[in-house]
Amino acid sequence: MKNKDKAMLPVSREEVEVDGIYTNEWGREETLHRGQNFPSDPMLGTTEWQLSEFLYDNHHEGRTDPRLVPKENDTDKIGKITHPRRQQQGGDPS
């Protein structure tokens, strides 16, 4: 965005458009969902809110599948391509 510092952030009592974690001017974080209204701060009253993190509803815990992690002492290196020059060339050998 060209004028990022001049962007108008949502303020208290406006409707939330994107699920996420929002931070207000004092650094207070709130998890808000689409359709809710931005809350007022107990000390500041009406305050601006900035989206700091999107919410994702995934079926996994965010960890890499252990089968995909390279292992130090892997004994089955014959069936795996460990270097680009080990790739099999297809086609007619003549």
PDB file of C-alpha atoms in Angstrom:
ATOM      1  CA  MET A   1       0.000   0.000   0.000  1.00  0.00           C
ATOM      2  CA  LYS A   2       1.394   3.374  -0.980  1.00  0.00           C
ATOM      3  CA  ASN A   3       0.263   5.442   2.020  1.00  0.00           C
ATOM      4  CA  LYS A   4       0.384   2.781   4.720  1.00  0.00           C
ATOM      5  CA  ASP A   5       0.799   5.306   7.536  1.00  0.00           C
ATOM      6  CA  LYS A   6      -2.343   7.150   6.360  1.00  0.00           C
ATOM      7  CA  ALA A   7      -4.539   4.038   6.231  1.00  0.00           C
ATOM      8  CA  MET A   8      -7.654   4.224   8.371  1.00  0.00           C
ATOM      9  CA  LEU A   9      -7.678   1.340  10.812  1.00  0.00           C
ATOM     10  CA  PRO A  10     -10.968  -0.032  12.137  1.00  0.00           C
ATOM     11  CA  VAL A  11     -12.118   1.440  15.448  1.00  0.00           C
ATOM     12  CA  SER A  12     -14.215   0.144  18.326  1.00  0.00           C
ATOM     13  CA  ARG A  13     -17.846  -0.740  17.534  1.00  0.00           C
ATOM     14  CA  GLU A  14     -17.094  -1.289  13.820  1.00  0.00           C
ATOM     15  CA  GLU A  15     -17.760  -4.739  12.377  1.00  0.00           C
ATOM     16  CA  VAL A  16     -14.904  -7.239  11.986  1.00  0.00           C
ATOM     17  CA  GLU A  17     -14.472  -8.319   8.352  1.00  0.00           C
ATOM     18  CA  VAL A  18     -11.665 -10.917   8.698  1.00  0.00           C
ATOM     19  CA  ASP A  19     -11.082 -13.598  11.350  1.00  0.00           C
ATOM     20  CA  GLY A  20      -7.827 -12.910  13.126  1.00  0.00           C
ATOM     21  CA  ILE A  21      -5.885 -11.644  16.088  1.00  0.00           C
ATOM     22  CA  TYR A  22      -6.091  -7.878  16.380  1.00  0.00           C
ATOM     23  CA  THR A  23      -3.927  -5.518  18.416  1.00  0.00           C
ATOM     24  CA  ASN A  24      -5.043  -2.129  19.715  1.00  0.00           C
ATOM     25  CA  GLU A  25      -2.975   1.022  20.307  1.00  0.00           C
ATOM     26  CA  TRP A  26      -1.780  -0.188  23.708  1.00  0.00           C
ATOM     27  CA  GLY A  27      -0.765  -3.617  22.456  1.00  0.00           C
ATOM     28  CA  ARG A  28      -3.755  -5.527  23.844  1.00  0.00           C
ATOM     29  CA  GLU A  29      -4.529  -8.551  21.654  1.00  0.00           C
ATOM     30  CA  GLU A  30      -8.001  -9.920  20.955  1.00  0.00           C
ATOM     31  CA  THR A  31      -9.101 -12.882  18.848  1.00  0.00           C
ATOM     32  CA  LEU A  32     -12.039 -11.644  16.798  1.00  0.00           C
ATOM     33  CA  HIS A  33     -14.247 -13.338  14.235  1.00  0.00           C
ATOM     34  CA  ARG A  34     -16.072 -12.003  11.204  1.00  0.00           C
ATOM     35  CA  GLY A  35     -19.373 -10.389  12.150  1.00  0.00           C
ATOM     36  CA  GLN A  36     -18.326  -9.394  15.664  1.00  0.00           C
ATOM     37  CA  ASN A  37     -17.777  -5.770  16.635  1.00  0.00           C
ATOM     38  CA  PHE A  38     -14.394  -4.428  17.686  1.00  0.00           C
ATOM     39  CA  PRO A  39     -14.455  -3.956  21.479  1.00  0.00           C
ATOM     40  CA  SER A  40     -13.673  -0.770  23.354  1.00  0.00           C
ATOM     41  CA  ASP A  41     -10.582  -0.704  25.530  1.00  0.00           C
ATOM     42  CA  PRO A  42     -11.358  -0.462  29.275  1.00  0.00           C
ATOM     43  CA  MET A  43      -8.800   2.355  29.704  1.00  0.00           C
ATOM     44  CA  LEU A  44      -8.835   4.135  26.322  1.00  0.00           C
ATOM     45  CA  GLY A  45     -12.478   3.704  25.366  1.00  0.00           C
ATOM     46  CA  THR A  46     -12.732   3.873  21.580  1.00  0.00           C
ATOM     47  CA  THR A  47      -9.507   2.623  20.037  1.00  0.00           C
ATOM     48  CA  GLU A  48      -8.056   1.586  16.683  1.00  0.00           C
ATOM     49  CA  TRP A  49      -7.459  -2.100  15.940  1.00  0.00           C
ATOM     50  CA  GLN A  50      -4.879  -3.546  13.581  1.00  0.00           C
ATOM     51  CA  LEU A  51      -4.862  -7.092  12.188  1.00  0.00           C
ATOM     52  CA  SER A  52      -1.676  -8.722  13.454  1.00  0.00           C
ATOM     53  CA  GLU A  53      -2.284 -12.393  12.559  1.00  0.00           C
ATOM     54  CA  PHE A  54      -4.785 -14.329  10.437  1.00  0.00           C
ATOM     55  CA  LEU A  55      -6.693 -17.253  11.940  1.00  0.00           C
ATOM     56  CA  TYR A  56      -6.520 -20.525  10.077  1.00  0.00           C
ATOM     57  CA  ASP A  57      -8.783 -23.443  10.912  1.00  0.00           C
ATOM     58  CA  ASN A  58      -6.564 -26.350   9.885  1.00  0.00           C
ATOM     59  CA  HIS A  59      -7.020 -30.002  10.633  1.00  0.00           C
ATOM     60  CA  HIS A  60      -3.394 -30.429  11.627  1.00  0.00           C
ATOM     61  CA  GLU A  61      -1.183 -29.057  14.365  1.00  0.00           C
ATOM     62  CA  GLY A  62       1.216 -27.220  12.052  1.00  0.00           C
ATOM     63  CA  ARG A  63       4.026 -29.778  12.240  1.00  0.00           C
ATOM     64  CA  THR A  64       5.860 -31.256   9.278  1.00  0.00           C
ATOM     65  CA  ASP A  65       5.108 -34.898   8.529  1.00  0.00           C
ATOM     66  CA  PRO A  66       7.995 -36.872  10.088  1.00  0.00           C
ATOM     67  CA  ARG A  67       8.319 -38.918   6.890  1.00  0.00           C
ATOM     68  CA  LEU A  68       9.387 -35.763   5.042  1.00  0.00           C
ATOM     69  CA  VAL A  69      12.113 -34.728   7.462  1.00  0.00           C
ATOM     70  CA  PRO A  70      15.607 -35.795   6.262  1.00  0.00           C
ATOM     71  CA  LYS A  71      17.306 -38.146   8.668  1.00  0.00           C
ATOM     72  CA  GLU A  72      20.983 -38.181   9.567  1.00  0.00           C
ATOM     73  CA  ASN A  73      21.385 -41.975   9.596  1.00  0.00           C
ATOM     74  CA  ASP A  74      19.104 -42.953   6.706  1.00  0.00           C
ATOM     75  CA  THR A  75      20.080 -46.426   5.456  1.00  0.00           C
ATOM     76  CA  ASP A  76      17.778 -46.533   2.414  1.00  0.00           C
ATOM     77  CA  LYS A  77      19.606 -44.046   0.191  1.00  0.00           C
ATOM     78  CA  ILE A  78      19.613 -46.392  -2.815  1.00  0.00           C
ATOM     79  CA  GLY A  79      16.003 -45.705  -3.760  1.00  0.00           C
ATOM     80  CA  LYS A  80      16.222 -41.973  -3.146  1.00  0.00           C
ATOM     81  CA  ILE A  81      17.596 -39.239  -5.342  1.00  0.00           C
ATOM     82  CA  THR A  82      20.118 -37.450  -3.172  1.00  0.00           C
ATOM     83  CA  HIS A  83      21.798 -35.475  -5.947  1.00  0.00           C
ATOM     84  CA  PRO A  84      20.534 -34.096  -9.305  1.00  0.00           C
ATOM     85  CA  ARG A  85      23.082 -36.174 -11.265  1.00  0.00           C
ATOM     86  CA  ARG A  86      21.640 -39.381  -9.836  1.00  0.00           C
ATOM     87  CA  GLN A  87      18.361 -38.890 -11.679  1.00  0.00           C
ATOM     88  CA  GLN A  88      17.495 -41.720 -14.052  1.00  0.00           C
ATOM     89  CA  GLN A  89      17.486 -40.814 -17.718  1.00  0.00           C
ATOM     90  CA  GLY A  90      14.554 -42.283 -19.610  1.00  0.00           C
ATOM     91  CA  GLY A  91      14.357 -43.100 -23.296  1.00  0.00           C
ATOM     92  CA  ASP A  92      16.348 -45.132 -25.796  1.00  0.00           C
ATOM     93  CA  PRO A  93      19.957 -45.801 -24.687  1.00  0.00           C
ATOM     94  CA  SER A  94      21.331 -45.868 -28.284  1.00  0.00           C
TER      95      SER A  94
END
